[in-house]
Amino acid sequence: MNSSHSLLLLISVLLFASVAHSTSKGKPPKINAKTDKWEIAYRLNESVTLPCQADGDPTPTYFWKKNNEVLNTSGSHYTMQSGNLVIRQTKQGDDGEYKCFAQNEHGIAFGLAMKLQAAVINAFSSGVTHVVKPSVGDYLKIPCAAPHSYPKSTPYFGYNPPSSSHKLQHIENNDRVMLDYNGTLHFANVFLNDSLDYIGDINYVCVLNNPNLGTYVQGGDYKVIPQVNTGSTDPRGPMLRWSEYLVTAIKGTTKLLKCIFSGLPTPVVTWHAVDMLGKKIDRFTVTQPGAVTGPEIQLTNIDVSDEGRYTCTAENPKTHVRANHTIQLEVESSPYWARTLLDRYVDEEDNVEIDCEAHGRPKPIIQWFINSVPVNEQSFTGRKSLSGYKLRYRSVTVNDSQVIQCLASNQHGAILENIVLKVNAEEPSFMETPKDKKVVAGTTVQFECNTRGAPKPTIEWFQGIPLSKVSGSRFYIQDNGRRLEIRNTEIEDSNTYRCQASNKHGRNSATVVLMVRSPTSIASNQVNKVVRATEEVVIRCDVTTDSNELANLVVEWLRNGRRIDFKTETHMYMDSTRSLRIKSSKVTDTGEFSCNATNGLDSATSATSTLRVRDRPDSPHNVTILSCNVTTAEISWIAGNDNNDQITEFTIYYSGNFSSGNKTYHPGSTVEPGSRYHDQVSVHPWSRYTFHVTATNNIGKSDLSKVSGQTCNTRSVPPDRNPTGVCGSLSSAQQLVITWDPMPENEHNGEGFHYIVSYRRYGSSDGETKRNVEDSKQKSISIHGQKEPFALFEIYVRAANRLGTAPMPDKQLVRSGEGKPQVIAQNFKLVEGSVNGSSAQFFWDPVDTSEETVRGFFRGYRIVFWKSAEPNIRRSEDILINKPFELCHLQLTIPPPALRRRRHHHHHHRHVRSTDRVYGSTSQLWPLSDISAAVQVLNQANAGPDSNVIEFRTPAGAPGKVSNLVVVERGWSHLIVKWQLPLEFTGDIVGYNVDYSVVTPAVGTSSHVQINDPNQKRYKIQRLDYLTKYRISVTAVTVAGLGEEESVIGETLPMNNPDAPKIINISTLDNSANVSWLHSDLQPPLNPGSEFFVKFKGPDNSTVVQVFYPDQDSDDNWANVTGLEKGKYEVWVTARSGIGEMERETNSRSWIVLIGLNNTVIAPTTSELLIYHHASAGWFIILMCIIALLLLVLLIVCILRRTHGDMYPVYEKEKMWRHHPLAPDETPFGEYTPSSDNPHLGRSQGSLDSDEKPMESDSDSLEEYEDQDASKFNEDGSFIGQYTGKRKPGSTKPSAINTSV
């Protein structure tokens, strides 16, 4: 470097260093506009624009140099537009090298030099026409001495057509005729038509074109006259006429290689290439379109790997003589950077290295410039050094801000890069302030403190108030303080942390908050449940999380690893305890369940619980009839799903119905599961069978399978059995009734089925009497005209059809019907001291029990009793001595009686029998009533006449169940129940007992409340748990004791604020006010309060008067507040539910009351005044007096009615409860039917000695009272009878209400 350059460099550095020292803000210039056209050809008298655009802060200014001299751009010829140089009306002297410079106070940048040169093309030097006369078949070349042209152009050959209207035509190149790269035209062999005589008198012309000028020149004409000589057509071997030996190609460009051979016929040229290591190269293509051989090849986007030897081989297709030539291809390149060169923005005191390594062939020369001034290794000392392609700065200062240029060049080109070196000097600041964090204890947390500053700030961390340096084994400060890491965090780490950055220019800090939360966990509640379908399933999810994150806690349930969507799985839900509840489980619910809980910080997953839901099996399918015979059929099927419970058996069902209506299927054979899914089932002759199959497991039986597609038809045979159950009936006197069980249609075995019934008097010598019964469904026959009751007959019933009869059945003995007993019990009396509110004991003399007097089989006695004033309404109590007569299965050699019992519909009561007295009792008497009673003698079917009648009166008794017990109001901490008096009067009610307890699970004991006011029939139960079911029982109490308990289930509501009450009226006097309200402003109420308070805010705006309103036994909601002083009051009602921490309150809208000021009331929803004057108070008092007088009169009337024995008429009570006594669809019990004085009402059950026949059929006798449970009889054979009301004979509709007792 010469001394002038050194001085310029020193001045430039000092200039920009002084500016840089004054401020570290801003940015040196950086040239952005670049072009690949470093040589630019221009046309004279036209404008040329050379680009130059730069960035920088402040905005750079520009200047240009031409041939290293500053160019004056203030004139009209050279101007600048935003840095671009514009040359107007170019002229010959504009040729030269142009370079752009951009500068600001931080440095100077410049662009790569651009060479500008005027485009030119010269004319050919000679216009002489050359004549050549080659022999046909010989090689020929025509040279072209092309003149000078810029930019350089390659000539080509053409010809001018005879007509001047046609443009110059090109000579097309092919394998025989072609140009070399110097412009010489070669003919591999000459043809006669190469003379162009077929076109006209035409010459070959050499043409040179300059695209920049848009023009061409031509010259050097040649006239070709081919000569035909002896041997012109003889083959000639290939000979190389033109090619290159050493070719240099530039990396990234396209290169053509050509070999021109002569020969006849035209040689075929092929190519082969290998690299320097002998490896084949095949990236080239023949330039002739569609050809695989040819004299010219092309290589595109050349790379170093294309270097090698390219051999062209020419072969004569006739003589097969070959010639070849090798071209050595070397690849060079223009310079390129080894790596991307980036601007350097560094901080004070940083060390900087700028690497300008460049590659190229040949190796580029690196030149350095600082702010456009050339520098070399001798230009630097001290902190700066230059060595080859590396420029180094140690501990930079703001004075080092500058623009550094790297220029790399070789013979193929040059590259230039402006590198901005910007040195910052500033106090610390935060690129991003650290953020507050919430983490879970036990995890690792990091705080990033991204600061900037020049020099680089020193970072320190502090914690707490007052500040103290962060320290501890779990605290790590990393990356020179930029990161604080706390490992295995603990709750105590929750604190404030401060990041403080400082350098020589100042200090800055940022504070963050760390919140450490307890981890979320789920208690191990793993269960393995096996339930039946439809059972409710509960799987717990006991989640605990930090109390501060409860509001963010989200729990979801998974089944088999997939989230449960409760919108689609509507039978599942998550309750308030986060447990999963499956209301009605299904088999498809079987799976693995787990809950997942997250609060946004961490999550926990429970252990997996398994659920297996068992259900009845699915129906079998593919039921098939394998075979069908007269008595058997073989059926097969395929088992369905067992629904998680092993199938224990299969049952085959069959139907042999003949009609086309609904078929009845009956169970056939049962098969245990296994490998066999088929079995035989018994069938009947003359039937058409179809089959179903069911599967059974421990849960139950499946539905019937689909019916078998085929039918099984069996042929007809005579019946193979006779009817069973052959017997008789004693209910009809003077009749022999023979009964049997009808045979089902599938046992008729053929058409024409009927029964043959045979009978004769036992011991008689007369023959059998036979009757045919054609109706197969008939089950009895009556033979009238029997003079003697209870006579003995021998009978049988035989089955038959058109094909024959069944085997002869055994004969049986039966009795004809019983008569009415004629004997009457004597001396019927009441046992002294045995009467109470519902029972009494009697005795009487025994009777003669012979068949003649009883006219049948003696059973015992019947005590009948009625209210003396209502003789048609009777009750009875049977005192049975003997077990029921066993009419069926009489032995032919053994006379009756039989000992088989039969059911009886009456209450039976224990009796005592001595040698001279019979005792009996009843517990079905009416309390507080005048009673009449008698006794009757019973046989199997009838009762005899009444004995002597006795009369007595019953005292008061224990009450029955209260009526209409209902829950009328539900809140979340209370329930209100109401009831009515018992339907049956047993004496004056003196109070009620109320008991309540949790339904399930049973917790604690029942709570008891005693109500001593008989008029209170409403009770509010308070301080209950929310969402809990309670069983509430109410028992009426009389002087005789407790009655029967009646209960109801009530469930409290979910916990919530109570509904706001609604004030509906306020009336005032001079010193008091009466407030009325509704429990809820909503109708119906959603969650009414349990307790209510009336509150007055006084004239001094501080006193609040509270009036507690208990609201226990009244639907009225009002309270009277007295002792109010004159003035303005704000009034409202408060509803309260719950107690203690669970207490919730809601206020009504407030009203305004003016006491002593015209007693004005202002409602909250209107501005009108509801004015109540003093006179209105007088009217109110009068009205209250009238109501009190009416209540007194009503009370006197009630007392008078009670003294006349009509204190509690059930008949009237039924009407009060909307059961009209004339209702046509209800049947009365006899004891509550009104007397026969009312023509619209039905009659009670008549006594057995009445002339009226009961409504029931012949079978509705004492025989029908069969009871299979022998334990209900006493040791002597008696049982406790029941009474029942019967309809009047002939009635089609009942005429009175059925009243439960």
Tab-separated table of N, CA, C and O in Angstrom, residues 132 371 440 476 499 537 602 619 646 745 763 786 828 907 931 980 1033 1093 1186:
chain	number	residue	atom	x	y	z
A	132	VAL	N	-15.137	-22.323	-55.266
A	132	VAL	CA	-14.459	-23.587	-54.950
A	132	VAL	C	-15.164	-24.699	-55.710
A	132	VAL	O	-16.372	-24.658	-55.911
A	371	ASN	N	-14.041	1.381	5.023
A	371	ASN	CA	-14.701	2.613	4.578
A	371	ASN	C	-14.187	3.035	3.206
A	371	ASN	O	-13.850	4.209	2.966
A	440	VAL	N	-45.461	-26.778	40.351
A	440	VAL	CA	-45.815	-27.791	41.343
A	440	VAL	C	-44.565	-28.168	42.125
A	440	VAL	O	-43.468	-28.280	41.556
A	476	TYR	N	-29.457	-22.845	41.131
A	476	TYR	CA	-28.357	-22.851	40.171
A	476	TYR	C	-28.484	-21.617	39.273
A	476	TYR	O	-29.547	-21.390	38.670
A	499	CYS	N	-33.827	-10.092	39.185
A	499	CYS	CA	-32.677	-10.205	38.285
A	499	CYS	C	-32.109	-8.800	38.111
A	499	CYS	O	-32.815	-7.894	37.668
A	537	VAL	N	-73.837	-47.919	39.533
A	537	VAL	CA	-72.424	-48.138	39.821
A	537	VAL	C	-71.794	-46.797	40.188
A	537	VAL	O	-72.045	-45.782	39.531
A	602	ASP	N	-50.459	-29.208	36.907
A	602	ASP	CA	-50.067	-30.615	36.847
A	602	ASP	C	-51.335	-31.442	36.753
A	602	ASP	O	-52.451	-30.921	36.767
A	619	SER	N	-80.330	-63.667	22.864
A	619	SER	CA	-81.115	-64.806	22.367
A	619	SER	C	-80.268	-65.669	21.427
A	619	SER	O	-79.469	-65.137	20.649
A	646	GLN	N	-71.565	-66.753	32.369
A	646	GLN	CA	-71.584	-68.001	31.615
A	646	GLN	C	-72.994	-68.570	31.525
A	646	GLN	O	-73.750	-68.587	32.495
A	745	GLU	N	-105.373	-78.607	23.524
A	745	GLU	CA	-105.620	-78.991	22.138
A	745	GLU	C	-104.514	-79.866	21.596
A	745	GLU	O	-104.766	-80.753	20.770
A	763	GLY	N	-123.521	-97.869	44.949
A	763	GLY	CA	-124.222	-99.004	45.537
A	763	GLY	C	-125.484	-99.375	44.789
A	763	GLY	O	-126.152	-100.354	45.156
A	786	GLN	N	-131.506	-84.165	41.842
A	786	GLN	CA	-131.078	-85.064	42.911
A	786	GLN	C	-131.890	-84.733	44.165
A	786	GLN	O	-131.842	-83.629	44.668
A	828	PHE	N	-126.537	-68.208	72.607
A	828	PHE	CA	-125.448	-67.363	72.149
A	828	PHE	C	-125.320	-66.170	73.099
A	828	PHE	O	-126.275	-65.410	73.301
A	907	HIS	N	-111.625	-64.007	57.821
A	907	HIS	CA	-110.697	-64.041	58.940
A	907	HIS	C	-111.075	-65.217	59.829
A	907	HIS	O	-112.250	-65.480	60.074
A	931	ILE	N	-123.601	-52.556	68.820
A	931	ILE	CA	-123.369	-53.748	68.011
A	931	ILE	C	-124.461	-54.772	68.296
A	931	ILE	O	-124.852	-54.990	69.461
A	980	GLN	N	-104.258	-35.423	56.727
A	980	GLN	CA	-105.651	-35.271	57.154
A	980	GLN	C	-105.978	-36.328	58.197
A	980	GLN	O	-105.191	-37.244	58.467
A	1033	SER	N	-92.675	-40.336	59.012
A	1033	SER	CA	-93.820	-41.109	59.482
A	1033	SER	C	-94.664	-40.239	60.407
A	1033	SER	O	-94.130	-39.495	61.235
A	1093	PHE	N	-87.599	-13.969	58.378
A	1093	PHE	CA	-87.476	-12.862	59.316
A	1093	PHE	C	-88.046	-11.603	58.655
A	1093	PHE	O	-87.779	-11.343	57.483
A	1186	ILE	N	-116.496	-10.377	63.089
A	1186	ILE	CA	-117.492	-11.196	62.382
A	1186	ILE	C	-116.942	-12.596	62.116
A	1186	ILE	O	-117.632	-13.601	62.316
